[in-house]
Tab-separated table of C-alpha atoms in Angstrom:
chain	number	residue	atom	x	y	z
A	1	UNK	CA	29.360	-3.935	-6.222
A	2	UNK	CA	29.229	-0.409	-4.909
A	3	UNK	CA	29.482	0.220	-1.200
A	4	UNK	CA	26.325	0.919	0.773
A	5	UNK	CA	27.127	4.614	1.487
A	6	UNK	CA	27.493	5.229	-2.252
A	7	UNK	CA	24.238	3.439	-2.901
A	8	UNK	CA	22.533	5.647	-0.328
A	9	UNK	CA	23.993	8.737	-2.032
A	10	UNK	CA	22.556	7.580	-5.344
A	11	UNK	CA	19.124	6.812	-3.876
A	12	UNK	CA	18.952	10.155	-2.062
A	13	UNK	CA	19.893	11.955	-5.296
A	14	UNK	CA	17.071	10.106	-7.046
A	15	UNK	CA	14.424	11.003	-4.431
A	16	UNK	CA	11.232	12.536	-5.819
A	17	UNK	CA	8.131	13.302	-3.766
A	18	UNK	CA	5.494	10.578	-3.955
A	19	UNK	CA	1.975	12.016	-4.406
A	20	UNK	CA	-0.714	10.570	-2.136
A	21	UNK	CA	-2.923	8.074	-3.914
A	22	UNK	CA	-0.182	6.724	-6.196
A	23	UNK	CA	-1.251	3.127	-5.558
A	24	UNK	CA	-4.919	3.856	-6.251
A	25	UNK	CA	-4.036	5.725	-9.437
A	26	UNK	CA	-2.017	2.804	-10.712
A	27	UNK	CA	-4.866	0.380	-9.985
A	28	UNK	CA	-7.338	2.682	-11.754
A	29	UNK	CA	-5.130	2.824	-14.855
A	30	UNK	CA	-4.587	-0.952	-14.955
A	31	UNK	CA	-8.237	-1.823	-14.420
A	32	UNK	CA	-9.402	0.967	-16.754
A	33	UNK	CA	-7.224	-0.082	-19.679
A	34	UNK	CA	-7.786	-3.810	-19.128
A	35	UNK	CA	-11.521	-3.314	-18.687
A	36	UNK	CA	-11.754	-1.241	-21.853
A	37	UNK	CA	-9.970	-3.915	-23.885
A	38	UNK	CA	-12.228	-6.548	-22.362
A	39	UNK	CA	-15.411	-4.541	-23.125
A	40	UNK	CA	-14.361	-3.992	-26.747
A	41	UNK	CA	-13.520	-7.685	-27.021
A	42	UNK	CA	-16.955	-8.625	-25.672
A	43	UNK	CA	-18.837	-6.311	-28.053
A	44	UNK	CA	-16.875	-7.406	-31.134
A	45	UNK	CA	-16.682	-11.099	-30.289
A	46	UNK	CA	-19.919	-11.874	-28.433
A	47	UNK	CA	-22.077	-8.807	-28.959
A	48	UNK	CA	-24.410	-7.020	-26.540
A	49	UNK	CA	-27.556	-8.999	-25.783
A	50	UNK	CA	-30.289	-8.005	-28.217
A	51	UNK	CA	-32.879	-7.421	-25.503
A	52	UNK	CA	-30.638	-5.281	-23.276
A	53	UNK	CA	-33.031	-2.302	-23.317
A	54	UNK	CA	-35.895	-4.457	-21.999
A	55	UNK	CA	-33.743	-6.515	-19.662
A	56	UNK	CA	-32.704	-3.516	-17.555
A	57	UNK	CA	-36.194	-3.604	-16.004
A	58	UNK	CA	-35.776	-7.137	-14.636
A	59	UNK	CA	-34.447	-8.249	-11.246
A	60	UNK	CA	-32.339	-10.977	-12.793
A	61	UNK	CA	-30.485	-8.379	-14.839
A	62	UNK	CA	-29.627	-6.396	-11.749
A	63	UNK	CA	-28.558	-9.479	-9.818
A	64	UNK	CA	-26.213	-10.316	-12.687
A	65	UNK	CA	-25.045	-6.723	-12.697
A	66	UNK	CA	-24.459	-6.353	-8.963
A	67	UNK	CA	-23.035	-9.760	-8.035
A	68	UNK	CA	-19.938	-9.688	-10.294
A	69	UNK	CA	-19.467	-6.010	-9.546
A	70	UNK	CA	-19.376	-6.711	-5.789
A	71	UNK	CA	-16.752	-9.402	-6.360
A	72	UNK	CA	-14.848	-6.962	-8.569
A	73	UNK	CA	-14.939	-4.347	-5.806
A	74	UNK	CA	-13.730	-6.945	-3.305
A	75	UNK	CA	-10.907	-7.611	-5.773
A	76	UNK	CA	-10.001	-3.925	-5.910
A	77	UNK	CA	-9.825	-3.788	-2.116
A	78	UNK	CA	-7.739	-6.962	-2.092
A	79	UNK	CA	-5.251	-5.744	-4.708
A	80	UNK	CA	-4.836	-2.391	-2.983
A	81	UNK	CA	-3.930	-4.168	0.277
A	82	UNK	CA	-2.010	-7.137	-1.108
A	83	UNK	CA	0.041	-4.944	-3.420
A	84	UNK	CA	1.742	-3.520	-0.331
A	85	UNK	CA	4.392	-5.376	1.682
A	86	UNK	CA	2.791	-7.305	4.520
A	87	UNK	CA	-0.709	-6.360	3.338
A	88	UNK	CA	-3.734	-8.438	4.342
A	89	UNK	CA	-7.124	-8.466	2.666
A	90	UNK	CA	-9.602	-9.468	5.367
A	91	UNK	CA	-12.166	-6.824	4.459
A	92	UNK	CA	-12.072	-7.878	0.801
A	93	UNK	CA	-12.430	-11.543	1.705
A	94	UNK	CA	-15.450	-10.800	3.905
A	95	UNK	CA	-17.127	-8.808	1.136
A	96	UNK	CA	-16.523	-11.583	-1.416
A	97	UNK	CA	-17.877	-14.275	0.893
A	98	UNK	CA	-20.946	-12.154	1.705
A	99	UNK	CA	-21.677	-11.655	-2.005
A	100	UNK	CA	-21.363	-15.381	-2.759
A	101	UNK	CA	-23.566	-16.328	0.204
A	102	UNK	CA	-26.217	-13.782	-0.822
A	103	UNK	CA	-26.376	-15.176	-4.368
A	104	UNK	CA	-26.504	-18.753	-3.086
A	105	UNK	CA	-29.452	-17.794	-0.874
A	106	UNK	CA	-31.217	-16.192	-3.846
A	107	UNK	CA	-30.615	-19.371	-5.841
A	108	UNK	CA	-31.996	-21.578	-3.082
A	109	UNK	CA	-35.027	-19.309	-2.735
A	110	UNK	CA	-35.730	-19.571	-6.453
A	111	UNK	CA	-35.415	-23.368	-6.344
A	112	UNK	CA	-37.847	-23.544	-3.446
A	113	UNK	CA	-40.385	-21.423	-5.318
A	114	UNK	CA	-40.183	-23.554	-8.467
A	115	UNK	CA	-41.533	-26.988	-9.368
A	116	UNK	CA	-38.865	-29.740	-9.553
A	117	UNK	CA	-39.223	-30.147	-13.304
A	118	UNK	CA	-37.845	-26.613	-13.729
A	119	UNK	CA	-34.687	-27.265	-11.673
A	120	UNK	CA	-32.611	-28.389	-14.594
A	121	UNK	CA	-33.480	-25.340	-16.662
A	122	UNK	CA	-32.799	-22.970	-13.751
A	123	UNK	CA	-29.390	-24.482	-13.180
A	124	UNK	CA	-28.179	-25.126	-16.717
A	125	UNK	CA	-29.907	-22.408	-18.764
A	126	UNK	CA	-28.739	-22.611	-22.338
A	127	UNK	CA	-25.090	-21.560	-21.992
A	128	UNK	CA	-23.828	-23.266	-18.840
A	129	UNK	CA	-20.698	-24.764	-20.370
A	130	UNK	CA	-19.698	-21.609	-22.217
A	131	UNK	CA	-20.306	-19.083	-19.451
A	132	UNK	CA	-17.227	-19.798	-17.268
A	133	UNK	CA	-15.031	-19.989	-20.361
A	134	UNK	CA	-16.228	-16.570	-21.600
A	135	UNK	CA	-15.793	-15.068	-18.152
A	136	UNK	CA	-12.191	-16.247	-17.902
A	137	UNK	CA	-11.538	-15.013	-21.451
A	138	UNK	CA	-12.920	-11.561	-20.692
A	139	UNK	CA	-11.044	-11.506	-17.387
A	140	UNK	CA	-7.706	-12.050	-19.134
A	141	UNK	CA	-7.097	-8.496	-20.434
A	142	UNK	CA	-7.973	-7.133	-16.996
A	143	UNK	CA	-5.671	-9.623	-15.318
A	144	UNK	CA	-2.836	-8.594	-17.625
A	145	UNK	CA	-3.472	-4.971	-16.661
A	146	UNK	CA	-3.295	-6.024	-13.017
A	147	UNK	CA	0.007	-7.802	-13.506
A	148	UNK	CA	1.348	-4.451	-14.667
A	149	UNK	CA	-0.220	-2.833	-11.593
A	150	UNK	CA	1.222	-5.351	-9.138
A	151	UNK	CA	4.654	-5.399	-10.717
A	152	UNK	CA	4.848	-1.709	-9.940
A	153	UNK	CA	3.779	-2.374	-6.352
A	154	UNK	CA	5.397	-4.720	-3.843
A	155	UNK	CA	3.315	-7.798	-3.007
A	156	UNK	CA	5.050	-10.081	-0.512
A	157	UNK	CA	2.645	-13.019	-0.780
A	158	UNK	CA	2.684	-13.588	-4.498
A	159	UNK	CA	0.048	-16.310	-4.867
A	160	UNK	CA	-2.387	-14.460	-2.587
A	161	UNK	CA	-1.857	-11.190	-4.459
A	162	UNK	CA	-2.338	-13.077	-7.739
A	163	UNK	CA	-5.593	-14.528	-6.393
A	164	UNK	CA	-6.750	-11.019	-5.466
A	165	UNK	CA	-5.985	-9.850	-8.991
A	166	UNK	CA	-7.848	-12.899	-10.329
A	167	UNK	CA	-10.881	-11.974	-8.221
A	168	UNK	CA	-10.833	-8.411	-9.520
A	169	UNK	CA	-10.370	-9.547	-13.125
A	170	UNK	CA	-12.960	-12.331	-12.825
A	171	UNK	CA	-15.520	-10.037	-11.184
A	172	UNK	CA	-15.147	-7.248	-13.740
A	173	UNK	CA	-14.885	-9.762	-16.605
A	174	UNK	CA	-18.159	-11.405	-15.475
A	175	UNK	CA	-19.746	-7.985	-15.112
A	176	UNK	CA	-18.826	-7.181	-18.722
A	177	UNK	CA	-20.028	-10.618	-19.815
A	178	UNK	CA	-23.424	-9.925	-18.193
A	179	UNK	CA	-24.105	-7.344	-20.915
A	180	UNK	CA	-24.029	-10.210	-23.405
A	181	UNK	CA	-25.500	-13.072	-21.416
A	182	UNK	CA	-29.249	-13.625	-21.648
A	183	UNK	CA	-29.604	-16.058	-18.749
A	184	UNK	CA	-32.097	-15.039	-16.069
A	185	UNK	CA	-32.048	-17.732	-13.362
A	186	UNK	CA	-30.370	-17.213	-9.972
A	187	UNK	CA	-29.104	-20.823	-9.738
A	188	UNK	CA	-27.368	-20.290	-13.083
A	189	UNK	CA	-25.748	-17.088	-11.804
A	190	UNK	CA	-24.765	-18.686	-8.506
A	191	UNK	CA	-23.166	-21.668	-10.228
A	192	UNK	CA	-21.654	-20.688	-13.562
A	193	UNK	CA	-20.728	-17.072	-12.912
A	194	UNK	CA	-19.181	-18.141	-9.614
A	195	UNK	CA	-17.316	-20.953	-11.346
A	196	UNK	CA	-15.890	-18.558	-13.941
A	197	UNK	CA	-14.752	-16.162	-11.245
A	198	UNK	CA	-13.312	-18.949	-9.073
A	199	UNK	CA	-11.380	-20.190	-12.105
A	200	UNK	CA	-9.965	-16.658	-12.574
A	201	UNK	CA	-8.937	-16.579	-8.923
A	202	UNK	CA	-7.180	-19.947	-9.195
A	203	UNK	CA	-5.422	-19.044	-12.450
A	204	UNK	CA	-4.522	-15.662	-11.003
A	205	UNK	CA	-2.911	-17.280	-7.964
A	206	UNK	CA	-0.983	-19.760	-10.090
A	207	UNK	CA	0.344	-17.175	-12.535
A	208	UNK	CA	0.994	-14.619	-9.811
A	209	UNK	CA	3.178	-16.996	-7.878
A	210	UNK	CA	5.686	-17.034	-10.731
A	211	UNK	CA	5.193	-13.729	-12.519
A	212	UNK	CA	4.971	-11.312	-9.613
A	213	UNK	CA	8.422	-11.931	-8.137
A	214	UNK	CA	10.443	-8.740	-7.629
B	1	UNK	CA	3.986	3.130	19.716
B	2	UNK	CA	7.600	2.101	19.944
B	3	UNK	CA	10.448	4.558	19.669
B	4	UNK	CA	11.726	2.978	16.467
B	5	UNK	CA	8.300	3.139	14.853
B	6	UNK	CA	7.892	6.776	15.758
B	7	UNK	CA	11.346	7.736	14.543
B	8	UNK	CA	11.497	5.733	11.330
B	9	UNK	CA	7.847	6.340	10.453
B	10	UNK	CA	8.370	10.071	10.815
B	11	UNK	CA	11.454	9.970	8.600
B	12	UNK	CA	9.593	7.937	5.990
B	13	UNK	CA	6.705	10.382	5.864
B	14	UNK	CA	9.129	13.265	5.358
B	15	UNK	CA	10.973	11.271	2.700
B	16	UNK	CA	7.757	10.650	0.773
B	17	UNK	CA	7.225	14.398	0.763
B	18	UNK	CA	10.652	14.776	-0.850
B	19	UNK	CA	12.826	15.655	2.171
B	20	UNK	CA	16.275	14.446	1.070
B	21	UNK	CA	17.858	15.051	4.485
B	22	UNK	CA	15.307	12.866	6.247
B	23	UNK	CA	15.665	10.276	3.522
B	24	UNK	CA	19.430	10.077	3.976
B	25	UNK	CA	19.036	9.552	7.723
B	26	UNK	CA	16.322	6.964	7.127
B	27	UNK	CA	18.388	4.949	4.662
B	28	UNK	CA	21.385	5.077	6.994
B	29	UNK	CA	19.325	3.791	9.928
B	30	UNK	CA	17.711	1.124	7.783
B	31	UNK	CA	21.118	0.105	6.463
B	32	UNK	CA	22.368	-0.765	9.946
B	33	UNK	CA	19.097	-2.342	11.069
B	34	UNK	CA	18.959	-4.476	7.942
B	35	UNK	CA	22.580	-5.437	8.348
B	36	UNK	CA	21.849	-6.788	11.819
B	37	UNK	CA	18.698	-8.478	10.602
B	38	UNK	CA	20.367	-10.329	7.731
B	39	UNK	CA	23.614	-11.024	9.570
B	40	UNK	CA	21.730	-12.730	12.364
B	41	UNK	CA	20.023	-15.006	9.865
B	42	UNK	CA	22.765	-15.735	7.369
B	43	UNK	CA	25.749	-15.646	9.677
B	44	UNK	CA	27.842	-12.596	10.310
B	45	UNK	CA	30.539	-13.491	7.796
B	46	UNK	CA	28.243	-14.258	4.898
B	47	UNK	CA	29.105	-12.188	1.843
B	48	UNK	CA	25.407	-12.170	1.015
B	49	UNK	CA	24.544	-9.926	3.944
B	50	UNK	CA	25.719	-6.714	2.313
B	51	UNK	CA	24.156	-7.735	-1.010
B	52	UNK	CA	20.819	-8.244	0.687
B	53	UNK	CA	21.088	-4.949	2.564
B	54	UNK	CA	21.662	-3.118	-0.703
B	55	UNK	CA	18.995	-5.060	-2.519
B	56	UNK	CA	16.519	-4.206	0.213
B	57	UNK	CA	17.484	-0.519	0.260
B	58	UNK	CA	16.917	-0.395	-3.497
B	59	UNK	CA	13.541	-2.070	-3.009
B	60	UNK	CA	12.639	0.487	-0.337
B	61	UNK	CA	13.474	3.204	-2.844
B	62	UNK	CA	11.696	1.686	-5.830
B	63	UNK	CA	8.617	0.627	-3.867
B	64	UNK	CA	8.329	3.529	-1.445
B	65	UNK	CA	4.930	4.509	-2.866
B	66	UNK	CA	3.503	1.279	-1.429
B	67	UNK	CA	4.035	2.509	2.128
B	68	UNK	CA	0.623	3.460	3.475
B	69	UNK	CA	1.192	6.398	5.827
B	70	UNK	CA	-1.709	5.210	7.978
B	71	UNK	CA	0.034	1.912	8.745
B	72	UNK	CA	3.099	1.094	10.896
B	73	UNK	CA	6.343	1.635	9.026
B	74	UNK	CA	8.125	-1.166	10.897
B	75	UNK	CA	5.601	-3.683	9.563
B	76	UNK	CA	6.216	-2.433	6.023
B	77	UNK	CA	10.015	-2.568	6.175
B	78	UNK	CA	9.955	-5.881	7.981
B	79	UNK	CA	7.745	-7.417	5.281
B	80	UNK	CA	10.173	-6.226	2.597
B	81	UNK	CA	13.244	-7.506	4.463
B	82	UNK	CA	11.583	-10.837	5.107
B	83	UNK	CA	10.479	-11.128	1.493
B	84	UNK	CA	13.998	-10.383	0.259
B	85	UNK	CA	15.469	-12.905	2.685
B	86	UNK	CA	13.073	-15.694	1.713
B	87	UNK	CA	13.516	-14.909	-1.981
B	88	UNK	CA	17.269	-14.976	-1.538
B	89	UNK	CA	17.174	-18.257	0.357
B	90	UNK	CA	14.866	-19.864	-2.154
B	91	UNK	CA	16.733	-18.892	-5.287
B	92	UNK	CA	20.275	-19.195	-4.036
B	93	UNK	CA	19.725	-22.160	-1.747
B	94	UNK	CA	21.286	-20.426	1.207
B	95	UNK	CA	20.682	-21.860	4.633
B	96	UNK	CA	18.867	-19.489	6.934
B	97	UNK	CA	20.114	-20.044	10.450
B	98	UNK	CA	17.221	-18.601	12.416
B	99	UNK	CA	13.763	-20.073	11.788
B	100	UNK	CA	11.669	-17.481	9.976
B	101	UNK	CA	8.696	-18.145	12.220
B	102	UNK	CA	10.584	-16.600	15.085
B	103	UNK	CA	11.326	-13.340	13.436
B	104	UNK	CA	8.058	-11.461	13.667
B	105	UNK	CA	8.386	-7.768	14.396
B	106	UNK	CA	12.158	-7.761	14.484
B	107	UNK	CA	12.333	-4.079	13.697
B	108	UNK	CA	10.131	-3.177	16.599
B	109	UNK	CA	11.925	-5.378	19.105
B	110	UNK	CA	13.696	-4.172	22.192
B	111	UNK	CA	17.140	-5.118	21.005
B	112	UNK	CA	16.815	-2.676	18.126
B	113	UNK	CA	15.880	0.025	20.569
B	114	UNK	CA	18.788	-0.995	22.741
B	115	UNK	CA	21.067	-0.771	19.711
B	116	UNK	CA	19.814	2.693	18.922
B	117	UNK	CA	20.127	3.805	22.527
B	118	UNK	CA	23.649	2.478	22.518
B	119	UNK	CA	24.440	4.434	19.381
B	120	UNK	CA	23.080	7.570	21.034
B	121	UNK	CA	25.200	6.821	24.073
B	122	UNK	CA	28.305	6.452	21.910
B	123	UNK	CA	27.574	9.780	20.302
B	124	UNK	CA	27.239	11.392	23.715
B	125	UNK	CA	30.436	9.858	25.021
B	126	UNK	CA	32.290	11.073	21.971
B	127	UNK	CA	31.787	14.626	23.174
B	128	UNK	CA	34.010	13.905	26.197
B	129	UNK	CA	37.791	14.021	26.311
B	130	UNK	CA	39.536	10.657	25.883
B	131	UNK	CA	40.258	9.866	29.514
B	132	UNK	CA	36.827	10.317	31.114
B	133	UNK	CA	35.333	8.664	28.051
B	134	UNK	CA	37.439	5.546	28.541
B	135	UNK	CA	36.749	5.496	32.254
B	136	UNK	CA	32.994	5.760	31.869
B	137	UNK	CA	33.010	3.090	29.198
B	138	UNK	CA	34.997	0.703	31.389
B	139	UNK	CA	33.159	1.256	34.651
B	140	UNK	CA	29.613	2.217	33.687
B	141	UNK	CA	29.084	0.391	30.380
B	142	UNK	CA	31.357	-2.630	30.434
B	143	UNK	CA	30.758	-2.998	34.152
B	144	UNK	CA	34.339	-3.421	35.339
B	145	UNK	CA	35.247	-2.662	38.919
B	146	UNK	CA	37.105	0.486	39.875
B	147	UNK	CA	40.096	-1.620	40.945
B	148	UNK	CA	40.264	-3.456	37.615
B	149	UNK	CA	39.995	-0.213	35.694
B	150	UNK	CA	42.654	1.429	37.820
B	151	UNK	CA	45.013	-1.436	37.115
B	152	UNK	CA	44.241	-1.399	33.392
B	153	UNK	CA	44.657	2.344	32.940
B	154	UNK	CA	47.488	2.796	35.387
B	155	UNK	CA	45.557	5.397	37.358
B	156	UNK	CA	44.866	5.312	41.078
B	157	UNK	CA	41.451	4.096	42.198
B	158	UNK	CA	40.622	7.560	43.463
B	159	UNK	CA	41.531	9.063	40.094
B	160	UNK	CA	39.260	6.566	38.346
B	161	UNK	CA	36.351	7.450	40.640
B	162	UNK	CA	36.900	11.149	40.186
B	163	UNK	CA	37.255	10.777	36.416
B	164	UNK	CA	34.003	8.852	36.123
B	165	UNK	CA	32.226	11.303	38.364
B	166	UNK	CA	33.444	14.343	36.423
B	167	UNK	CA	32.641	12.735	33.107
B	168	UNK	CA	29.105	11.934	34.165
B	169	UNK	CA	28.678	15.434	35.506
B	170	UNK	CA	29.846	16.892	32.197
B	171	UNK	CA	27.408	14.657	30.326
B	172	UNK	CA	24.580	15.629	32.629
B	173	UNK	CA	25.363	19.292	32.115
B	174	UNK	CA	25.372	18.856	28.346
B	175	UNK	CA	22.476	16.457	27.794
B	176	UNK	CA	20.497	16.300	31.031
B	177	UNK	CA	17.653	18.556	29.983
B	178	UNK	CA	15.078	17.360	32.496
B	179	UNK	CA	16.319	17.013	36.061
B	180	UNK	CA	15.198	13.841	37.747
B	181	UNK	CA	13.737	14.344	41.236
């Protein structure tokens, strides 16, 4: 083992200026590459929804577009904070909770404006069981990109940082999935999209706890 | 903002810009602060202390981009030191002697400032000749009486008093920029 003064000599000799925005750049690269892989995977494996051109004029399409994206943005904020020693992600947590509450309210509103015999259809749609599975699948490439991001940073709460990465990956994965998914009901979105993203968060925390050690 | 925060944060910002001189000073300061931090928790004689200091300094180097210049530096370095300590304890099953809950904000605490002030004081005293230096250390820092010091050094009590007085005057002339009213 070298002595500390020699170590300091070596570290000083290795000093290079660190450009501002290094952390953000790394996140952008990780999410960009992971997201691209995930988008290609979705198009080749699941395919874009056939009625995409018409769907862009509907509210349900935009709800499905905005909700996962908001959770993805909350994930970005979380990773940027939690990737730093001692970082906390209160702002990200507030944004995520607000998005979930908003979608739950939309779901309740749609239930209240519908006759009871429609409830089952609104909740289950035609792809309820597959939706969370697809979301987690599409989140995986993004999560792998984020493991690369976080391993270059310095998270000190590994499970929490992993959960943040899971939120980002789940949000963006669900957003990509929405270009395939033809479901239109708010209760479906509030339940199955949320479940897919929550599963990503949980898996992210579990994996992060072991993989992110530095 | 505490003195330590101001000093170390400033050095870190210069280091991130590529200032090798500032970086050397920063790593030196961190080395002694970290040594105290780990020694207090693992026991002074633990061979792991120096390992952890070096491990943490390497982490500071490798992860320096994660320091957000808008945030307190002491929080950043403390989080790294704490992480390294917990990781060390967990994987090597070392007993940590001070509960971790009690160690918030160690790098911003008064005893660190006291340690730094003491180091500054040592540096100042080193500019004096040996005799007044010893006398000031005995009487003004260690708090011994003039009689004790006279006996220990073999000088008369009057000589001790005069030596201390002259030494302090020399220090004041050299370092006393602002005159106190």
